[in-house]
């Protein structure tokens, strides 16, 4: 069974900030790192105890954020 990933930030919607925090939890604390994709760009983010958190720059307009374990 694949791990469950829950995003706690961002909550969605609109912002005027150029940086957003991507944070969440992974059901399997052994998964490290998690992969975060923002508009197709992929980043590896360390997960500690099943949680992760990092700021990323975003572009104006619509941004797609996807997290994979």
PDB file of N, CA and C in Angstrom:
ATOM      1  N   UNK A   1       0.843  -1.177   0.000  1.00  0.00           N
ATOM      2  CA  UNK A   1       0.000   0.000   0.000  1.00  0.00           C
ATOM      3  C   UNK A   1       0.896   1.251   0.000  1.00  0.00           C
ATOM      4  N   UNK A   2       0.645   2.198  -0.897  1.00  0.00           N
ATOM      5  CA  UNK A   2       1.460   3.412  -0.937  1.00  0.00           C
ATOM      6  C   UNK A   2       1.234   4.274   0.302  1.00  0.00           C
ATOM      7  N   UNK A   3       2.245   5.059   0.676  1.00  0.00           N
ATOM      8  CA  UNK A   3       2.088   5.914   1.860  1.00  0.00           C
ATOM      9  C   UNK A   3       1.064   7.011   1.600  1.00  0.00           C
ATOM     10  N   UNK A   4       0.435   7.451   2.658  1.00  0.00           N
ATOM     11  CA  UNK A   4      -0.509   8.572   2.570  1.00  0.00           C
ATOM     12  C   UNK A   4       0.243   9.859   2.885  1.00  0.00           C
ATOM     13  N   UNK A   5       0.050  10.856   2.034  1.00  0.00           N
ATOM     14  CA  UNK A   5       0.678  12.157   2.229  1.00  0.00           C
ATOM     15  C   UNK A   5      -0.415  13.191   2.416  1.00  0.00           C
ATOM     16  N   UNK A   6      -0.308  13.969   3.479  1.00  0.00           N
ATOM     17  CA  UNK A   6      -1.283  15.008   3.782  1.00  0.00           C
ATOM     18  C   UNK A   6      -0.560  16.350   3.778  1.00  0.00           C
ATOM     19  N   UNK A   7      -0.992  17.263   2.912  1.00  0.00           N
ATOM     20  CA  UNK A   7      -0.425  18.613   2.897  1.00  0.00           C
ATOM     21  C   UNK A   7      -1.129  19.466   3.941  1.00  0.00           C
ATOM     22  N   UNK A   8      -0.346  20.146   4.774  1.00  0.00           N
ATOM     23  CA  UNK A   8      -0.901  21.074   5.750  1.00  0.00           C
ATOM     24  C   UNK A   8      -0.735  22.519   5.286  1.00  0.00           C
ATOM     25  N   UNK A   9       0.245  22.759   4.415  1.00  0.00           N
ATOM     26  CA  UNK A   9       0.463  24.067   3.803  1.00  0.00           C
ATOM     27  C   UNK A   9       0.955  23.851   2.381  1.00  0.00           C
ATOM     28  N   UNK A  10       0.623  24.624   1.421  1.00  0.00           N
ATOM     29  CA  UNK A  10      -0.338  25.725   1.468  1.00  0.00           C
ATOM     30  C   UNK A  10      -1.759  25.184   1.482  1.00  0.00           C
ATOM     31  N   UNK A  11      -2.668  25.995   1.911  1.00  0.00           N
ATOM     32  CA  UNK A  11      -4.059  25.557   2.012  1.00  0.00           C
ATOM     33  C   UNK A  11      -4.819  25.753   0.707  1.00  0.00           C
ATOM     34  N   UNK A  12      -4.178  26.342  -0.289  1.00  0.00           N
ATOM     35  CA  UNK A  12      -4.848  26.597  -1.569  1.00  0.00           C
ATOM     36  C   UNK A  12      -5.373  28.021  -1.596  1.00  0.00           C
ATOM     37  N   UNK A  13      -5.851  28.419  -2.731  1.00  0.00           N
ATOM     38  CA  UNK A  13      -6.385  29.768  -2.853  1.00  0.00           C
ATOM     39  C   UNK A  13      -5.355  30.723  -3.418  1.00  0.00           C
ATOM     40  N   UNK A  14      -5.545  31.991  -3.141  1.00  0.00           N
ATOM     41  CA  UNK A  14      -4.725  33.053  -3.713  1.00  0.00           C
ATOM     42  C   UNK A  14      -3.759  33.624  -2.689  1.00  0.00           C
ATOM     43  N   UNK A  15      -2.608  34.090  -3.178  1.00  0.00           N
ATOM     44  CA  UNK A  15      -1.642  34.791  -2.350  1.00  0.00           C
ATOM     45  C   UNK A  15      -0.891  35.789  -3.219  1.00  0.00           C
ATOM     46  N   UNK A  16      -0.358  36.827  -2.606  1.00  0.00           N
ATOM     47  CA  UNK A  16       0.480  37.779  -3.333  1.00  0.00           C
ATOM     48  C   UNK A  16       1.954  37.548  -2.994  1.00  0.00           C
ATOM     49  N   UNK A  17       2.234  36.577  -2.140  1.00  0.00           N
ATOM     50  CA  UNK A  17       3.604  36.262  -1.747  1.00  0.00           C
ATOM     51  C   UNK A  17       4.346  35.577  -2.890  1.00  0.00           C
ATOM     52  N   UNK A  18       5.629  35.829  -2.978  1.00  0.00           N
ATOM     53  CA  UNK A  18       6.476  35.184  -3.986  1.00  0.00           C
ATOM     54  C   UNK A  18       7.054  33.871  -3.474  1.00  0.00           C
ATOM     55  N   UNK A  19       6.927  33.635  -2.162  1.00  0.00           N
ATOM     56  CA  UNK A  19       7.393  32.388  -1.551  1.00  0.00           C
ATOM     57  C   UNK A  19       6.203  31.728  -0.861  1.00  0.00           C
ATOM     58  N   UNK A  20       6.114  30.404  -0.989  1.00  0.00           N
ATOM     59  CA  UNK A  20       5.082  29.661  -0.268  1.00  0.00           C
ATOM     60  C   UNK A  20       5.759  28.552   0.526  1.00  0.00           C
ATOM     61  N   UNK A  21       5.158  28.218   1.637  1.00  0.00           N
ATOM     62  CA  UNK A  21       5.650  27.104   2.445  1.00  0.00           C
ATOM     63  C   UNK A  21       4.875  25.862   2.036  1.00  0.00           C
ATOM     64  N   UNK A  22       5.612  24.796   1.748  1.00  0.00           N
ATOM     65  CA  UNK A  22       5.001  23.498   1.479  1.00  0.00           C
ATOM     66  C   UNK A  22       5.344  22.621   2.677  1.00  0.00           C
ATOM     67  N   UNK A  23       4.312  22.151   3.374  1.00  0.00           N
ATOM     68  CA  UNK A  23       4.514  21.356   4.583  1.00  0.00           C
ATOM     69  C   UNK A  23       3.466  20.258   4.635  1.00  0.00           C
ATOM     70  N   UNK A  24       3.805  19.179   5.337  1.00  0.00           N
ATOM     71  CA  UNK A  24       2.843  18.101   5.466  1.00  0.00           C
ATOM     72  C   UNK A  24       3.383  16.935   6.259  1.00  0.00           C
ATOM     73  N   UNK A  25       2.614  15.837   6.180  1.00  0.00           N
ATOM     74  CA  UNK A  25       2.941  14.611   6.902  1.00  0.00           C
ATOM     75  C   UNK A  25       2.912  13.426   5.944  1.00  0.00           C
ATOM     76  N   UNK A  26       3.781  12.454   6.219  1.00  0.00           N
ATOM     77  CA  UNK A  26       3.821  11.198   5.471  1.00  0.00           C
ATOM     78  C   UNK A  26       3.480  10.084   6.449  1.00  0.00           C
ATOM     79  N   UNK A  27       2.598   9.155   6.056  1.00  0.00           N
ATOM     80  CA  UNK A  27       2.162   8.098   6.967  1.00  0.00           C
ATOM     81  C   UNK A  27       3.297   7.152   7.356  1.00  0.00           C
ATOM     82  N   UNK A  28       4.324   7.038   6.527  1.00  0.00           N
ATOM     83  CA  UNK A  28       5.473   6.183   6.826  1.00  0.00           C
ATOM     84  C   UNK A  28       6.664   7.067   7.189  1.00  0.00           C
ATOM     85  N   UNK A  29       7.033   7.157   8.470  1.00  0.00           N
ATOM     86  CA  UNK A  29       8.122   8.053   8.872  1.00  0.00           C
ATOM     87  C   UNK A  29       9.489   7.646   8.324  1.00  0.00           C
ATOM     88  N   UNK A  30       9.609   6.448   7.757  1.00  0.00           N
ATOM     89  CA  UNK A  30      10.877   6.004   7.181  1.00  0.00           C
ATOM     90  C   UNK A  30      11.133   6.623   5.805  1.00  0.00           C
ATOM     91  N   UNK A  31      10.115   7.226   5.196  1.00  0.00           N
ATOM     92  CA  UNK A  31      10.290   7.831   3.874  1.00  0.00           C
ATOM     93  C   UNK A  31      11.054   9.137   4.018  1.00  0.00           C
ATOM     94  N   UNK A  32      12.236   9.164   3.416  1.00  0.00           N
ATOM     95  CA  UNK A  32      13.094  10.352   3.465  1.00  0.00           C
ATOM     96  C   UNK A  32      14.054  10.273   2.292  1.00  0.00           C
ATOM     97  N   UNK A  33      14.015  11.175   1.374  1.00  0.00           N
ATOM     98  CA  UNK A  33      13.232  12.412   1.318  1.00  0.00           C
ATOM     99  C   UNK A  33      11.907  12.205   0.595  1.00  0.00           C
ATOM    100  N   UNK A  34      11.088  13.246   0.584  1.00  0.00           N
ATOM    101  CA  UNK A  34       9.892  13.291  -0.251  1.00  0.00           C
ATOM    102  C   UNK A  34      10.230  14.148  -1.470  1.00  0.00           C
ATOM    103  N   UNK A  35       9.513  13.920  -2.560  1.00  0.00           N
ATOM    104  CA  UNK A  35       9.714  14.703  -3.777  1.00  0.00           C
ATOM    105  C   UNK A  35       8.581  15.702  -3.913  1.00  0.00           C
ATOM    106  N   UNK A  36       8.934  16.969  -4.069  1.00  0.00           N
ATOM    107  CA  UNK A  36       7.942  18.021  -4.264  1.00  0.00           C
ATOM    108  C   UNK A  36       8.120  18.565  -5.670  1.00  0.00           C
ATOM    109  N   UNK A  37       7.041  18.583  -6.425  1.00  0.00           N
ATOM    110  CA  UNK A  37       7.053  19.119  -7.781  1.00  0.00           C
ATOM    111  C   UNK A  37       6.241  20.407  -7.795  1.00  0.00           C
ATOM    112  N   UNK A  38       6.877  21.489  -8.245  1.00  0.00           N
ATOM    113  CA  UNK A  38       6.191  22.772  -8.375  1.00  0.00           C
ATOM    114  C   UNK A  38       6.309  23.200  -9.830  1.00  0.00           C
ATOM    115  N   UNK A  39       5.179  23.204 -10.499  1.00  0.00           N
ATOM    116  CA  UNK A  39       5.127  23.568 -11.918  1.00  0.00           C
ATOM    117  C   UNK A  39       6.093  22.736 -12.757  1.00  0.00           C
ATOM    118  N   UNK A  40       6.266  21.467 -12.396  1.00  0.00           N
ATOM    119  CA  UNK A  40       7.127  20.565 -13.145  1.00  0.00           C
ATOM    120  C   UNK A  40       8.557  20.497 -12.653  1.00  0.00           C
ATOM    121  N   UNK A  41       9.003  21.470 -11.849  1.00  0.00           N
ATOM    122  CA  UNK A  41      10.343  21.425 -11.258  1.00  0.00           C
ATOM    123  C   UNK A  41      10.328  20.526 -10.041  1.00  0.00           C
ATOM    124  N   UNK A  42      11.287  19.600  -9.952  1.00  0.00           N
ATOM    125  CA  UNK A  42      11.284  18.627  -8.854  1.00  0.00           C
ATOM    126  C   UNK A  42      12.351  18.963  -7.820  1.00  0.00           C
ATOM    127  N   UNK A  43      11.973  18.826  -6.545  1.00  0.00           N
ATOM    128  CA  UNK A  43      12.857  19.104  -5.424  1.00  0.00           C
ATOM    129  C   UNK A  43      12.780  17.957  -4.427  1.00  0.00           C
ATOM    130  N   UNK A  44      13.911  17.580  -3.857  1.00  0.00           N
ATOM    131  CA  UNK A  44      13.937  16.588  -2.786  1.00  0.00           C
ATOM    132  C   UNK A  44      13.977  17.328  -1.460  1.00  0.00           C
ATOM    133  N   UNK A  45      13.069  16.951  -0.549  1.00  0.00           N
ATOM    134  CA  UNK A  45      12.967  17.615   0.747  1.00  0.00           C
ATOM    135  C   UNK A  45      13.067  16.555   1.835  1.00  0.00           C
ATOM    136  N   UNK A  46      13.939  16.814   2.813  1.00  0.00           N
ATOM    137  CA  UNK A  46      14.107  15.878   3.914  1.00  0.00           C
ATOM    138  C   UNK A  46      12.833  15.774   4.740  1.00  0.00           C
ATOM    139  N   UNK A  47      12.528  14.551   5.142  1.00  0.00           N
ATOM    140  CA  UNK A  47      11.387  14.275   6.013  1.00  0.00           C
ATOM    141  C   UNK A  47      11.940  13.771   7.339  1.00  0.00           C
ATOM    142  N   UNK A  48      11.501  14.380   8.419  1.00  0.00           N
ATOM    143  CA  UNK A  48      11.961  13.963   9.748  1.00  0.00           C
ATOM    144  C   UNK A  48      10.753  13.536  10.579  1.00  0.00           C
ATOM    145  N   UNK A  49      10.764  12.279  10.990  1.00  0.00           N
ATOM    146  CA  UNK A  49       9.660  11.777  11.797  1.00  0.00           C
ATOM    147  C   UNK A  49       8.329  11.812  11.069  1.00  0.00           C
ATOM    148  N   UNK A  50       8.376  11.767   9.738  1.00  0.00           N
ATOM    149  CA  UNK A  50       7.149  11.767   8.951  1.00  0.00           C
ATOM    150  C   UNK A  50       6.622  13.151   8.616  1.00  0.00           C
ATOM    151  N   UNK A  51       7.369  14.219   8.929  1.00  0.00           N
ATOM    152  CA  UNK A  51       6.916  15.569   8.585  1.00  0.00           C
ATOM    153  C   UNK A  51       7.963  16.260   7.705  1.00  0.00           C
ATOM    154  N   UNK A  52       7.500  17.178   6.891  1.00  0.00           N
ATOM    155  CA  UNK A  52       8.397  17.958   6.041  1.00  0.00           C
ATOM    156  C   UNK A  52       7.881  19.383   5.945  1.00  0.00           C
ATOM    157  N   UNK A  53       8.811  20.315   5.663  1.00  0.00           N
ATOM    158  CA  UNK A  53       8.446  21.734   5.564  1.00  0.00           C
ATOM    159  C   UNK A  53       9.589  22.477   4.870  1.00  0.00           C
ATOM    160  N   UNK A  54       9.246  23.277   3.861  1.00  0.00           N
ATOM    161  CA  UNK A  54      10.255  24.084   3.166  1.00  0.00           C
ATOM    162  C   UNK A  54       9.564  25.203   2.386  1.00  0.00           C
ATOM    163  N   UNK A  55      10.242  26.342   2.252  1.00  0.00           N
ATOM    164  CA  UNK A  55       9.740  27.462   1.442  1.00  0.00           C
ATOM    165  C   UNK A  55      10.236  27.314   0.012  1.00  0.00           C
ATOM    166  N   UNK A  56       9.368  27.696  -0.944  1.00  0.00           N
ATOM    167  CA  UNK A  56       9.713  27.641  -2.354  1.00  0.00           C
ATOM    168  C   UNK A  56       9.255  28.917  -3.046  1.00  0.00           C
ATOM    169  N   UNK A  57      10.014  29.355  -4.053  1.00  0.00           N
ATOM    170  CA  UNK A  57       9.545  30.490  -4.860  1.00  0.00           C
ATOM    171  C   UNK A  57       8.461  30.015  -5.819  1.00  0.00           C
ATOM    172  N   UNK A  58       7.486  30.858  -6.077  1.00  0.00           N
ATOM    173  CA  UNK A  58       6.430  30.539  -7.040  1.00  0.00           C
ATOM    174  C   UNK A  58       6.297  31.700  -8.029  1.00  0.00           C
ATOM    175  N   UNK A  59       5.653  31.416  -9.133  1.00  0.00           N
ATOM    176  CA  UNK A  59       5.452  32.438 -10.156  1.00  0.00           C
ATOM    177  C   UNK A  59       4.090  33.086  -9.971  1.00  0.00           C
ATOM    178  N   UNK A  60       3.897  34.215 -10.607  1.00  0.00           N
ATOM    179  CA  UNK A  60       2.568  34.830 -10.563  1.00  0.00           C
ATOM    180  C   UNK A  60       1.640  33.967 -11.413  1.00  0.00           C
ATOM    181  N   UNK A  61       0.398  33.912 -11.032  1.00  0.00           N
ATOM    182  CA  UNK A  61      -0.567  33.078 -11.738  1.00  0.00           C
ATOM    183  C   UNK A  61      -0.735  31.749 -11.037  1.00  0.00           C
ATOM    184  N   UNK A  62      -1.246  30.779 -11.760  1.00  0.00           N
ATOM    185  CA  UNK A  62      -1.553  29.452 -11.193  1.00  0.00           C
ATOM    186  C   UNK A  62      -0.280  28.643 -11.030  1.00  0.00           C
ATOM    187  N   UNK A  63      -0.146  27.975  -9.874  1.00  0.00           N
ATOM    188  CA  UNK A  63       0.992  27.103  -9.579  1.00  0.00           C
ATOM    189  C   UNK A  63       0.476  25.733  -9.180  1.00  0.00           C
ATOM    190  N   UNK A  64       1.084  24.694  -9.719  1.00  0.00           N
ATOM    191  CA  UNK A  64       0.712  23.319  -9.386  1.00  0.00           C
ATOM    192  C   UNK A  64       1.757  22.721  -8.450  1.00  0.00           C
ATOM    193  N   UNK A  65       1.319  22.245  -7.278  1.00  0.00           N
ATOM    194  CA  UNK A  65       2.203  21.639  -6.291  1.00  0.00           C
ATOM    195  C   UNK A  65       1.776  20.191  -6.081  1.00  0.00           C
ATOM    196  N   UNK A  66       2.733  19.252  -6.264  1.00  0.00           N
ATOM    197  CA  UNK A  66       2.470  17.832  -6.092  1.00  0.00           C
ATOM    198  C   UNK A  66       3.570  17.260  -5.199  1.00  0.00           C
ATOM    199  N   UNK A  67       3.183  16.437  -4.212  1.00  0.00           N
ATOM    200  CA  UNK A  67       4.157  15.804  -3.304  1.00  0.00           C
ATOM    201  C   UNK A  67       4.064  14.292  -3.474  1.00  0.00           C
ATOM    202  N   UNK A  68       5.230  13.665  -3.658  1.00  0.00           N
ATOM    203  CA  UNK A  68       5.309  12.222  -3.824  1.00  0.00           C
ATOM    204  C   UNK A  68       6.217  11.622  -2.765  1.00  0.00           C
ATOM    205  N   UNK A  69       5.838  10.435  -2.252  1.00  0.00           N
ATOM    206  CA  UNK A  69       6.648   9.767  -1.245  1.00  0.00           C
ATOM    207  C   UNK A  69       7.635   8.823  -1.856  1.00  0.00           C
TER     208      UNK A  69
END
